[in-house]
Amino acid sequence: MLIKKTLTVYIELTGGKMKLLLSLSLAFVSGFLYSEGIRFAVMGDRTGGHVEGVFEDALTRAQMLGPQFIINVGDLIEGYSEDESKIREEWNDILPYIRALSCPFFFTPGNHDITNEIQEKIYRELIGEPYYSFDRGGFHFIVLDNSRLESSLEYSPDQIEWLEEDLKKNTGAIQTFVFYHKPFWFETLSRGENEQLHDLFVQYGVDAVFTGHYHIYFSAEIDGIKYTGVGSSGAKSHLGILGPEYHFLLVTADKEGLNIAVISLDGVLSWDNVTVADIQFADRAINAGIQILDPLGIEQNFALKDAIARIAVRNLSNTQTILDTLKINVPEGWTASLIEKPLEIPPGDSTIFSVCFNLSGNLYPLPSLSLDYPVRKGMFFPLVKNISVRRSALCARAQDAVIIDGNIDELCWREPQRDFFSQGGVPSKTDGVEFYFAYDPENLYLSVKCDYDGPNTLITSGTERDENIFSEDCVGYFIMPDTSREVMYQIYCTPLGTIYDAILEKNTSGLYQGKTEWNCEMEWVVNLNDDCWIFEARIPISQLNCMSLESGKVMLLNFRRKQPCKEAYADWQTPIDFDPETFGLLHLE
């Protein structure tokens, strides 16, 4: 039987004053040890743009609550590098804090921890096996490795076989808990789709699953299993509907049940304070709550004068009225005819209004719209939407045959795109890059010239089609040939000629989801020179589900280059996203 007491924790502030951090009811016996139960803390992501000192602070606070152990759900280093000394230095930044804890710490590998074979080697050396299990006081704990996977279907047969055998052997545990980094369950179970791990969890009586990766908190109970997406414990935080911004979990369990408390760095929240249904509603609101009906056309010199954008605000709630003032945030160099718009929109209704914009400075950052959007009674989240702009690129008519040889010397390769940006609209820091486009009635042609200081500066190793190459040197395209079909195509290529390609279609939440089963039957070549590498490709338009290409046709697209040796990327339009509203225009000559 557990003894219920109230634990009050204080922290010392500047000047010696004491501040009440939190007060909550915990189950414990003398010495903070259970006789029949267990208490442990679960830390979220530290990295993915870590904020200095936050994770260490959260770790200290978790230890103050007297857990029997602490476990994280992945991403303790920034990673995404093949520089062994850099990776070791990053581990040395955090491991001393972990080793100084007064309780054991268990690791779960995240995509930042293991991105490539070099990082896996170091992980095994410093941490241990990427997937494993352990027991504490009759409770069973399983850690899985999906650090380099993109869906639950990609688990190796060895790991699945090991998991099932481990679950079989431990059906007598008081409770069983599973930890892994990427929340594939959110992409499948929450949308009513099957998920192979869940079937095993149900069959063998798993009680709770904890995941990370998204830097936001959410929860759901599915077939009696409590699924929890742990948000940020120090990584760059993507604020959820209510927050919490930075947090960790305190889990208490015994033979009678399970309790999960969300310990924000500002207080304590219930396990179901944000549910998967709330997150899915927010996803729909982000996609359709505010829409720019007329994106602003941007000239090559980034000029804009008296451009009108029609803006639609839709209330997707069946019960709550939007009663707020929409704010139009106008950066330096931009002007707008309106900066505030009071709104009162009943459930299921919408309103449309127009705003006139002028631009006499830098294109980025873009003006944005912000609104406190109602989710359910008493729950709102800050909905922010950038004004959509569309740059234009020429797709030249190829009068003669285009030879795919990595030498972009045909007359059709002209008027390249050379102006690129990084996050936030800052000019790109990559070496020079030129993207070219051309067509004939049966084919779309792509080419890009990427300057560099020589082949030895390239970071690339992937050789299998559709493997994760996004941390390597690469170029990438998002192409929507027909806006009426709401289907787009993603094509990336590395200097080794390794291709990642996928078709993206809308899912039930209205968001685009990629399927790598689509393999584009195209001709391509990569040419490595002393001062640049060149990608050139011919894509039959039948592969893009088009009948023909002709003068005057307009496609939506975006494209980019990644150059990891400079820790830089070059985006044509930013932010680059699976959202056609952020795409520019490709005009067929």
Coordinates of C-alpha atoms in Angstrom, one line a residue:
M1 CA 0.0 0.0 0.0
L2 CA 1.3 3.4 -0.9
I3 CA 1.4 6.3 1.6
K4 CA 0.1 9.6 0.3
K5 CA 2.0 12.7 1.4
T6 CA 2.4 16.2 0.1
L7 CA 5.9 17.1 -1.2
T8 CA 6.7 20.8 -1.4
V9 CA 9.8 21.8 -3.3
Y10 CA 11.6 25.1 -3.1
I11 CA 14.3 26.7 -5.2
E12 CA 16.6 29.6 -4.2
L13 CA 16.4 32.8 -6.2
T14 CA 18.7 35.8 -6.4
G15 CA 19.1 37.6 -3.0
G16 CA 18.5 34.4 -1.0
K17 CA 14.7 34.6 -1.3
M18 CA 12.9 31.3 -1.6
K19 CA 10.1 30.7 -4.1
L20 CA 7.6 27.9 -4.0
L21 CA 8.3 25.8 -7.1
L22 CA 5.5 23.3 -6.8
S23 CA 3.4 21.4 -4.3
L24 CA 1.8 18.2 -5.3
S25 CA 0.6 14.9 -3.8
L26 CA 3.0 12.1 -4.3
A27 CA 2.9 8.5 -3.3
F28 CA 6.0 7.5 -1.3
V29 CA 7.3 5.9 1.8
S30 CA 10.2 7.0 4.0
G31 CA 13.3 7.7 2.0
F32 CA 11.3 8.3 -1.2
L33 CA 11.2 4.5 -2.0
Y34 CA 8.2 2.4 -2.8
S35 CA 7.5 -0.8 -1.1
E36 CA 4.9 -1.9 -3.7
G37 CA 5.1 0.7 -6.5
I38 CA 7.5 2.8 -8.5
R39 CA 8.1 6.4 -9.3
F40 CA 10.3 7.6 -12.2
A41 CA 10.8 10.8 -14.3
V42 CA 10.6 11.0 -18.1
M43 CA 12.6 13.8 -19.8
G44 CA 11.7 15.1 -23.2
D45 CA 14.1 16.2 -26.0
R46 CA 17.1 18.3 -25.1
T47 CA 18.2 19.1 -28.6
G48 CA 16.9 20.1 -32.0
G49 CA 18.0 23.7 -31.3
H50 CA 18.7 23.3 -27.6
V51 CA 18.3 26.3 -25.3
E52 CA 21.3 26.6 -23.1
G53 CA 20.8 25.4 -19.5
V54 CA 17.1 24.5 -19.7
F55 CA 17.6 20.7 -19.8
E56 CA 20.1 20.8 -17.0
D57 CA 17.6 22.9 -14.9
A58 CA 14.8 20.4 -15.7
L59 CA 17.0 17.5 -14.8
T60 CA 17.8 19.1 -11.4
R61 CA 14.1 19.7 -10.7
A62 CA 13.3 16.1 -11.7
Q63 CA 15.9 14.7 -9.3
M64 CA 14.5 16.9 -6.5
L65 CA 11.3 14.9 -6.7
G66 CA 13.1 11.7 -5.6
P67 CA 12.4 9.4 -8.6
Q68 CA 13.9 5.9 -8.5
F69 CA 15.4 6.6 -11.9
I70 CA 15.1 9.1 -14.8
I71 CA 14.7 8.1 -18.5
N72 CA 14.7 10.3 -21.6
V73 CA 12.9 9.9 -24.9
G74 CA 15.8 10.8 -27.1
D75 CA 17.8 13.7 -28.6
L76 CA 20.5 14.6 -26.1
I77 CA 23.0 16.0 -28.6
E78 CA 22.5 18.1 -31.8
G79 CA 24.3 15.5 -33.9
Y80 CA 23.6 15.3 -37.7
S81 CA 27.4 15.2 -38.3
E82 CA 30.0 12.7 -39.3
D83 CA 32.7 14.7 -37.5
E84 CA 33.7 12.3 -34.8
S85 CA 35.4 14.9 -32.6
K86 CA 32.4 17.1 -32.8
I87 CA 30.0 14.3 -31.8
R88 CA 32.2 13.3 -28.8
E89 CA 32.4 17.0 -27.7
E90 CA 28.6 17.2 -27.8
W91 CA 28.2 14.1 -25.6
N92 CA 30.8 15.5 -23.2
D93 CA 28.7 18.6 -22.8
I94 CA 25.8 16.7 -21.3
L95 CA 27.1 13.4 -19.9
P96 CA 28.7 15.0 -16.8
Y97 CA 25.3 16.3 -15.7
I98 CA 23.8 12.9 -16.1
R99 CA 26.6 11.1 -14.3
A100 CA 26.3 13.5 -11.4
L101 CA 22.7 12.4 -10.7
S102 CA 21.9 10.5 -7.5
C103 CA 19.7 8.1 -9.3
P104 CA 20.1 5.9 -12.5
F105 CA 19.5 7.5 -15.9
F106 CA 18.3 5.4 -18.9
F107 CA 18.7 6.5 -22.5
T108 CA 16.5 6.3 -25.6
P109 CA 18.2 7.1 -28.9
G110 CA 16.7 9.9 -31.0
N111 CA 17.4 11.0 -34.5
H112 CA 19.9 13.7 -33.3
D113 CA 21.7 11.0 -31.2
I114 CA 22.0 8.5 -34.1
T115 CA 21.9 9.9 -37.6
N116 CA 24.6 7.9 -39.3
E117 CA 27.0 5.0 -38.7
I118 CA 29.6 7.1 -37.0
Q119 CA 27.1 8.5 -34.5
E120 CA 25.8 4.9 -33.9
K121 CA 29.4 3.7 -33.2
I122 CA 29.9 6.5 -30.6
Y123 CA 26.5 5.9 -29.1
R124 CA 27.2 2.2 -28.5
E125 CA 30.6 3.1 -27.0
L126 CA 29.4 5.8 -24.7
I127 CA 25.8 4.8 -23.9
G128 CA 25.3 1.1 -24.9
E129 CA 22.8 -0.8 -27.0
P130 CA 20.2 1.3 -28.8
Y131 CA 17.4 -1.0 -27.9
Y132 CA 17.1 -3.0 -24.7
S133 CA 14.9 -3.7 -21.6
F134 CA 15.3 -3.6 -17.9
D135 CA 13.2 -4.3 -14.7
R136 CA 12.6 -2.3 -11.5
G137 CA 10.6 -3.7 -8.6
G138 CA 8.4 -6.0 -10.7
F139 CA 7.8 -3.4 -13.4
H140 CA 9.2 -3.9 -16.9
F141 CA 10.7 -1.2 -19.2
I142 CA 11.4 -1.5 -22.9
V143 CA 13.5 1.0 -25.0
L144 CA 13.2 0.8 -28.8
D145 CA 15.4 2.4 -31.5
N146 CA 13.6 4.2 -34.3
S147 CA 16.2 7.0 -34.6
R148 CA 16.8 6.5 -38.3
L149 CA 13.3 5.2 -39.3
E150 CA 10.5 7.2 -41.0
S151 CA 7.6 4.8 -40.1
S152 CA 6.9 1.8 -37.9
L153 CA 7.0 -0.4 -41.0
E154 CA 10.8 0.2 -41.2
Y155 CA 11.7 -1.6 -37.9
S156 CA 14.2 -4.3 -38.7
P157 CA 12.9 -7.9 -38.4
D158 CA 15.6 -8.4 -35.7
Q159 CA 14.2 -5.6 -33.5
I160 CA 10.6 -6.7 -34.0
E161 CA 11.5 -10.3 -33.2
W162 CA 13.4 -9.2 -30.1
L163 CA 10.5 -7.0 -29.0
E164 CA 7.9 -9.8 -29.3
E165 CA 10.2 -12.3 -27.4
D166 CA 10.8 -9.7 -24.7
L167 CA 7.1 -9.0 -24.3
K168 CA 6.3 -12.7 -24.1
K169 CA 8.8 -13.3 -21.4
N170 CA 7.5 -10.5 -19.2
T171 CA 3.8 -10.9 -19.3
G172 CA 3.9 -11.3 -15.5
A173 CA 5.2 -7.8 -14.9
I174 CA 3.1 -5.6 -12.7
Q175 CA 3.0 -3.0 -15.5
T176 CA 5.0 -2.7 -18.8
F177 CA 6.2 0.6 -20.2
V178 CA 7.7 1.3 -23.7
F179 CA 9.9 4.2 -24.8
Y180 CA 10.9 5.3 -28.3
H181 CA 11.7 8.6 -29.9
K182 CA 9.6 9.2 -33.0
P183 CA 5.8 9.0 -32.3
F184 CA 4.7 7.0 -35.3
W185 CA 1.6 6.1 -33.3
F186 CA 0.4 9.8 -33.7
E187 CA 0.6 9.4 -37.5
T188 CA -1.3 6.1 -37.5
L189 CA -3.4 5.2 -34.5
S190 CA -4.8 8.7 -33.9
R191 CA -6.1 8.7 -37.5
G192 CA -7.7 5.2 -37.2
E193 CA -4.9 3.4 -39.1
N194 CA -3.2 0.2 -38.1
E195 CA 0.2 0.2 -36.4
Q196 CA 2.2 -3.0 -36.0
L197 CA 3.8 -2.1 -32.6
H198 CA 0.4 -1.3 -31.1
D199 CA -1.0 -4.7 -32.0
L200 CA 2.0 -6.3 -30.1
F201 CA 1.4 -3.9 -27.2
V202 CA -2.2 -4.8 -26.9
Q203 CA -1.5 -8.5 -27.3
Y204 CA 1.1 -8.6 -24.5
G205 CA -0.5 -6.1 -22.1
V206 CA 1.7 -2.9 -22.4
D207 CA 0.3 -0.2 -20.1
A208 CA 2.0 3.0 -21.3
V209 CA 4.1 4.3 -24.2
F210 CA 6.3 7.4 -24.1
T211 CA 7.7 9.2 -27.2
G212 CA 9.3 12.5 -28.0
H213 CA 10.5 14.2 -31.2
Y214 CA 7.8 16.8 -31.9
H215 CA 8.7 19.2 -29.1
I216 CA 5.0 19.6 -28.1
Y217 CA 3.0 17.7 -25.5
F218 CA 0.0 15.5 -26.3
S219 CA -1.7 12.4 -24.9
A220 CA -4.3 9.7 -25.8
E221 CA -5.6 6.5 -24.4
I222 CA -6.0 3.8 -27.1
D223 CA -7.2 0.3 -26.4
G224 CA -6.4 0.8 -22.7
I225 CA -2.8 1.9 -23.4
K226 CA -1.8 5.4 -22.3
Y227 CA 0.2 7.1 -25.1
T228 CA 2.2 10.2 -24.2
G229 CA 4.1 12.5 -26.6
V230 CA 6.6 14.2 -24.3
G231 CA 7.5 17.7 -25.5
S232 CA 10.6 19.7 -24.9
S233 CA 12.8 19.5 -21.8
G234 CA 15.3 21.9 -23.4
A235 CA 15.0 21.8 -27.2
K236 CA 13.7 24.7 -29.2
S237 CA 10.0 24.5 -28.1
H238 CA 7.1 24.4 -30.5
L239 CA 4.4 25.7 -28.1
G240 CA 1.4 23.4 -27.9
I241 CA -2.2 24.6 -27.5
L242 CA -1.7 25.4 -23.9
G243 CA 2.0 24.8 -23.7
P244 CA 3.5 23.5 -21.6
E245 CA 6.7 24.9 -23.1
Y246 CA 9.5 23.2 -21.1
H247 CA 8.5 20.2 -19.0
F248 CA 9.1 16.6 -17.9
L249 CA 6.9 13.8 -16.6
L250 CA 6.6 12.3 -13.1
V251 CA 5.1 8.8 -13.4
T252 CA 3.9 6.9 -10.3
A253 CA 2.5 3.3 -10.6
D254 CA 1.6 0.4 -8.4
K255 CA -0.6 -2.7 -8.7
E256 CA -3.7 -0.5 -8.6
G257 CA -3.0 1.8 -11.5
L258 CA -0.9 4.5 -13.1
N259 CA -0.6 8.3 -12.7
I260 CA 1.3 10.6 -15.1
A261 CA 1.8 14.2 -14.0
V262 CA 3.2 16.9 -16.4
I263 CA 5.7 18.9 -14.5
S264 CA 6.1 22.2 -16.3
L265 CA 9.0 24.5 -15.3
D266 CA 6.1 26.8 -14.2
G267 CA 3.8 24.3 -12.5
V268 CA 2.0 21.0 -12.6
L269 CA -0.5 19.8 -15.2
S270 CA -2.7 16.8 -15.6
W271 CA -1.8 14.0 -18.1
D272 CA -4.8 14.8 -20.3
N273 CA -4.3 18.6 -20.3
V274 CA -3.7 18.4 -24.0
T275 CA -5.1 15.4 -25.9
V276 CA -4.4 14.1 -29.4
A277 CA -7.9 15.3 -30.4
D278 CA -6.9 18.8 -29.4
I279 CA -3.7 18.6 -31.4
Q280 CA -5.6 17.3 -34.4
F281 CA -8.0 20.2 -34.2
A282 CA -5.1 22.6 -34.0
D283 CA -3.6 20.9 -37.1
R284 CA -6.8 21.6 -39.0
A285 CA -6.9 25.1 -37.7
I286 CA -3.3 25.7 -38.7
N287 CA -4.1 24.4 -42.2
A288 CA -7.5 26.0 -42.7
G289 CA -8.3 28.5 -39.9
I290 CA -6.6 31.4 -41.7
Q291 CA -6.1 31.2 -45.4
I292 CA -4.5 33.6 -47.8
L293 CA -6.8 33.4 -50.9
D294 CA -4.6 35.6 -53.1
P295 CA -0.9 35.2 -52.4
L296 CA 1.2 38.2 -53.3
G297 CA 3.2 37.9 -56.6
I298 CA 6.8 38.9 -56.1
E299 CA 9.0 40.2 -59.0
Q300 CA 12.6 39.2 -59.6
N301 CA 13.8 42.4 -57.9
F302 CA 11.5 41.7 -54.9
A303 CA 9.3 44.7 -55.7
L304 CA 5.7 44.9 -54.6
K305 CA 3.3 47.8 -55.0
D306 CA -0.4 48.1 -54.0
A307 CA -0.8 44.3 -53.9
I308 CA -4.1 43.0 -52.5
A309 CA -4.4 39.9 -50.4
R310 CA -7.8 38.4 -49.7
I311 CA -7.8 36.7 -46.3
A312 CA -10.3 34.2 -45.0
V313 CA -10.8 33.3 -41.3
R314 CA -12.8 30.1 -40.7
N315 CA -14.2 29.0 -37.4
L316 CA -13.8 25.2 -37.4
S317 CA -15.3 24.7 -34.0
N318 CA -18.8 23.4 -33.6
T319 CA -19.3 25.0 -30.2
Q320 CA -17.0 28.0 -29.7
T321 CA -17.3 31.5 -31.2
I322 CA -14.2 33.3 -32.4
L323 CA -14.3 36.5 -30.4
D324 CA -10.9 38.2 -30.8
T325 CA -8.9 40.8 -32.7
L326 CA -6.8 39.5 -35.5
K327 CA -3.5 41.4 -35.6
I328 CA -1.4 42.0 -38.7
N329 CA 2.2 42.2 -37.8
V330 CA 4.1 44.3 -40.4
P331 CA 8.0 44.0 -40.5
E332 CA 10.3 46.9 -41.5
G333 CA 10.1 47.6 -45.2
W334 CA 6.5 46.5 -45.5
T335 CA 3.3 48.6 -45.2
A336 CA -0.3 47.3 -44.8
S337 CA -3.6 49.1 -45.1
L338 CA -4.9 47.3 -42.0
I339 CA -3.1 46.3 -38.7
E340 CA -6.1 45.0 -36.7
K341 CA -9.4 43.3 -37.6
P342 CA -12.0 42.7 -34.8
L343 CA -13.7 39.3 -35.3
E344 CA -16.9 37.7 -34.1
I345 CA -17.4 34.5 -36.0
P346 CA -20.0 31.9 -34.9
P347 CA -19.2 28.2 -34.9
G348 CA -18.9 26.8 -38.4
D349 CA -18.9 30.3 -40.0
S350 CA -16.2 32.4 -41.8
T351 CA -15.4 35.9 -42.9
I352 CA -13.3 37.3 -45.8
F353 CA -11.6 40.7 -46.0
S354 CA -8.8 42.3 -48.0
V355 CA -5.5 44.0 -47.1
C356 CA -3.3 46.1 -49.4
F357 CA 0.5 45.6 -49.0
N358 CA 3.6 47.4 -50.3
L359 CA 7.2 46.4 -50.1
S360 CA 10.2 48.7 -50.3
G361 CA 12.8 46.7 -48.5
N362 CA 13.8 43.1 -47.8
L363 CA 11.3 40.4 -48.7
Y364 CA 11.8 38.5 -45.4
P365 CA 10.5 38.4 -42.7
L366 CA 7.0 38.3 -44.1
P367 CA 4.0 40.1 -42.6
S368 CA 2.0 37.7 -40.4
L369 CA -1.5 37.3 -39.0
S370 CA -2.1 36.3 -35.3
L371 CA -5.2 35.2 -33.5
D372 CA -6.1 33.4 -30.3
Y373 CA -8.0 30.5 -31.8
P374 CA -10.6 28.6 -29.7
V375 CA -10.2 24.8 -29.4
R376 CA -12.7 24.0 -26.7
K377 CA -14.2 25.9 -23.7
G378 CA -11.4 27.6 -21.9
M379 CA -8.7 26.4 -24.3
F380 CA -7.1 28.6 -27.0
F381 CA -3.9 28.5 -28.9
P382 CA -2.0 31.3 -30.8
L383 CA -2.6 30.7 -34.5
V384 CA 0.0 32.5 -36.6
K385 CA -0.1 32.6 -40.4
N386 CA 2.4 34.3 -42.7
I387 CA 1.2 36.3 -45.6
S388 CA 1.8 34.0 -48.7
V389 CA 4.1 35.3 -51.4
R390 CA 4.9 33.7 -54.7
R391 CA 8.2 34.2 -56.4
S392 CA 8.4 33.3 -60.1
A393 CA 10.9 31.1 -62.0
L394 CA 11.3 30.5 -65.8
C395 CA 10.9 27.1 -67.3
A396 CA 12.5 27.5 -70.7
R397 CA 11.3 25.7 -73.8
A398 CA 13.8 23.2 -75.0
Q399 CA 13.9 23.4 -78.8
D400 CA 16.6 20.8 -79.2
A401 CA 17.3 17.5 -77.4
V402 CA 18.6 17.8 -73.9
I403 CA 21.4 15.4 -73.2
I404 CA 21.4 14.3 -69.5
D405 CA 25.2 14.2 -69.0
G406 CA 25.8 16.6 -66.1
N407 CA 27.0 19.4 -68.4
I408 CA 24.4 22.1 -68.5
D409 CA 25.5 23.6 -71.8
E410 CA 22.3 23.4 -73.8
L411 CA 20.6 26.7 -74.8
C412 CA 17.6 25.9 -72.7
W413 CA 19.5 26.3 -69.4
R414 CA 19.1 30.0 -68.9
E415 CA 17.8 32.5 -66.4
P416 CA 18.7 30.5 -63.3
Q417 CA 17.5 31.2 -59.8
R418 CA 20.4 32.5 -57.6
D419 CA 18.8 34.3 -54.7
F420 CA 18.2 32.0 -51.7
F421 CA 17.4 32.3 -48.0
S422 CA 17.8 30.4 -44.7
Q423 CA 15.4 30.3 -41.8
G424 CA 13.8 33.6 -40.9
G425 CA 14.6 35.0 -44.4
V426 CA 18.3 35.6 -43.7
P427 CA 20.3 35.4 -46.9
S428 CA 21.7 31.9 -47.4
K429 CA 25.3 31.2 -46.3
T430 CA 25.9 28.3 -48.7
D431 CA 28.3 28.6 -51.5
G432 CA 26.8 29.8 -54.8
V433 CA 23.9 27.8 -56.3
E434 CA 22.0 28.0 -59.6
F435 CA 18.7 26.2 -60.3
Y436 CA 17.6 25.8 -63.9
F437 CA 14.3 24.5 -65.4
A438 CA 13.3 23.5 -68.9
Y439 CA 10.6 21.4 -70.7
D440 CA 9.4 19.9 -73.9
P441 CA 5.9 18.5 -74.4
E442 CA 6.8 15.1 -72.9
N443 CA 9.4 16.0 -70.2
L444 CA 10.3 18.3 -67.4
Y445 CA 14.1 19.0 -67.1
L446 CA 15.8 19.9 -63.9
S447 CA 19.4 21.0 -63.3
V448 CA 21.3 22.7 -60.5
K449 CA 25.0 23.8 -60.2
C450 CA 26.3 23.8 -56.6
D451 CA 29.6 25.6 -56.0
Y452 CA 32.0 24.2 -53.3
D453 CA 35.7 24.2 -52.3
G454 CA 36.2 20.7 -53.7
P455 CA 34.7 17.2 -53.4
N456 CA 36.5 16.7 -50.1
T457 CA 34.2 19.2 -48.5
L458 CA 31.1 17.1 -49.3
I459 CA 29.3 15.2 -46.5
T460 CA 27.4 12.3 -48.1
S461 CA 27.2 8.6 -47.5
G462 CA 23.8 7.3 -48.3
T463 CA 23.6 4.9 -51.3
E464 CA 20.1 3.3 -51.0
R465 CA 17.1 4.9 -52.6
D466 CA 14.7 6.6 -50.2
E467 CA 17.0 6.4 -47.2
N468 CA 17.3 9.4 -44.9
I469 CA 19.7 11.7 -46.8
F470 CA 18.4 15.0 -45.4
S471 CA 21.5 15.6 -43.2
E472 CA 23.8 15.2 -46.2
D473 CA 24.8 17.5 -49.0
C474 CA 21.8 17.4 -51.3
V475 CA 19.4 19.4 -53.5
G476 CA 15.6 19.0 -53.2
Y477 CA 12.4 19.9 -55.1
F478 CA 8.7 20.1 -54.2
I479 CA 6.6 20.1 -57.3
M480 CA 2.8 20.5 -57.7
P481 CA 2.1 20.2 -61.4
D482 CA -1.7 20.6 -61.1
T483 CA -3.2 22.7 -58.3
S484 CA -6.6 21.2 -58.8
R485 CA -5.4 17.7 -57.8
E486 CA -3.7 18.7 -54.5
V487 CA -0.9 16.2 -55.1
M488 CA 2.8 17.1 -55.0
Y489 CA 6.1 15.3 -55.6
Q490 CA 9.3 15.5 -53.5
I491 CA 12.6 14.7 -55.1
Y492 CA 16.0 15.0 -53.5
C493 CA 19.5 14.0 -54.8
T494 CA 22.9 13.9 -53.2
P495 CA 26.3 14.3 -54.9
L496 CA 26.5 10.4 -54.9
G497 CA 23.4 10.4 -57.1
T498 CA 21.3 8.9 -54.3
I499 CA 17.6 9.7 -54.8
Y500 CA 14.9 10.2 -52.2
D501 CA 11.5 10.6 -53.9
A502 CA 7.9 10.5 -52.6
I503 CA 4.4 11.4 -53.6
L504 CA 2.6 13.7 -51.1
E505 CA -1.2 13.6 -50.7
K506 CA -3.5 15.1 -48.1
N507 CA -4.4 12.9 -45.1
T508 CA -7.6 13.0 -43.1
S509 CA -6.3 16.1 -41.1
G510 CA -5.9 18.0 -44.4
L511 CA -2.1 17.8 -44.1
Y512 CA 0.2 16.5 -46.8
Q513 CA 1.8 13.1 -46.0
G514 CA 4.6 11.5 -48.1
K515 CA 4.7 7.9 -49.5
T516 CA 8.1 6.7 -50.6
E517 CA 6.5 3.7 -52.4
W518 CA 6.4 6.1 -55.4
N519 CA 9.6 5.9 -57.3
C520 CA 10.0 8.3 -60.2
E521 CA 11.1 6.6 -63.4
M522 CA 13.5 9.4 -64.4
E523 CA 16.9 9.7 -66.0
W524 CA 19.5 11.6 -63.9
V525 CA 23.2 12.1 -63.5
V526 CA 25.5 13.9 -61.1
N527 CA 28.8 15.4 -62.2
L528 CA 31.5 16.2 -59.6
N529 CA 33.9 18.9 -60.7
D530 CA 36.8 20.6 -58.9
D531 CA 34.7 23.7 -58.1
C532 CA 31.1 22.5 -58.2
W533 CA 28.8 19.5 -58.4
I534 CA 25.9 19.4 -61.0
F535 CA 22.7 17.5 -60.9
E536 CA 20.7 17.1 -64.1
A537 CA 17.5 15.1 -64.7
R538 CA 14.8 14.3 -67.2
I539 CA 11.4 13.5 -65.7
P540 CA 8.7 12.2 -68.1
I541 CA 5.6 14.1 -67.4
S542 CA 3.6 10.9 -67.1
Q543 CA 5.5 10.3 -63.8
L544 CA 3.9 13.5 -62.6
N545 CA 0.4 12.4 -63.8
C546 CA 0.4 15.1 -66.5
M547 CA -0.8 14.6 -70.1
S548 CA 1.4 17.2 -71.7
L549 CA 3.4 20.4 -71.0
E550 CA 2.7 23.5 -73.1
S551 CA 3.5 27.2 -73.1
G552 CA 1.6 29.2 -70.5
K553 CA 1.2 26.4 -68.0
V554 CA 2.1 27.3 -64.4
M555 CA 3.2 24.9 -61.7
L556 CA 3.7 25.4 -58.0
L557 CA 7.1 24.5 -56.6
N558 CA 9.8 25.1 -54.1
F559 CA 13.4 24.0 -54.1
R560 CA 16.6 24.1 -51.9
R561 CA 20.2 23.1 -51.4
K562 CA 21.7 21.8 -48.2
Q563 CA 25.5 22.2 -47.4
P564 CA 26.3 20.6 -44.0
C565 CA 30.0 21.5 -44.0
K566 CA 28.9 25.1 -43.7
E567 CA 25.9 24.2 -41.5
A568 CA 23.8 26.1 -44.1
Y569 CA 21.0 25.6 -46.5
A570 CA 19.5 27.7 -49.4
D571 CA 15.7 27.8 -49.7
W572 CA 14.0 29.5 -52.6
Q573 CA 11.0 30.3 -50.6
T574 CA 11.1 30.1 -46.8
P575 CA 9.9 28.4 -44.7
I576 CA 10.1 25.3 -46.9
D577 CA 7.2 23.1 -46.0
F578 CA 4.7 20.5 -47.2
D579 CA 2.3 23.4 -47.8
P580 CA 1.6 24.7 -51.4
E581 CA 0.8 28.1 -49.9
T582 CA 4.5 28.5 -49.3
F583 CA 5.4 27.6 -52.9
G584 CA 6.4 29.8 -55.8
L585 CA 5.4 29.7 -59.5
L586 CA 7.1 27.9 -62.4
H587 CA 6.1 29.6 -65.6
L588 CA 6.5 27.5 -68.8
E589 CA 7.8 29.6 -71.5

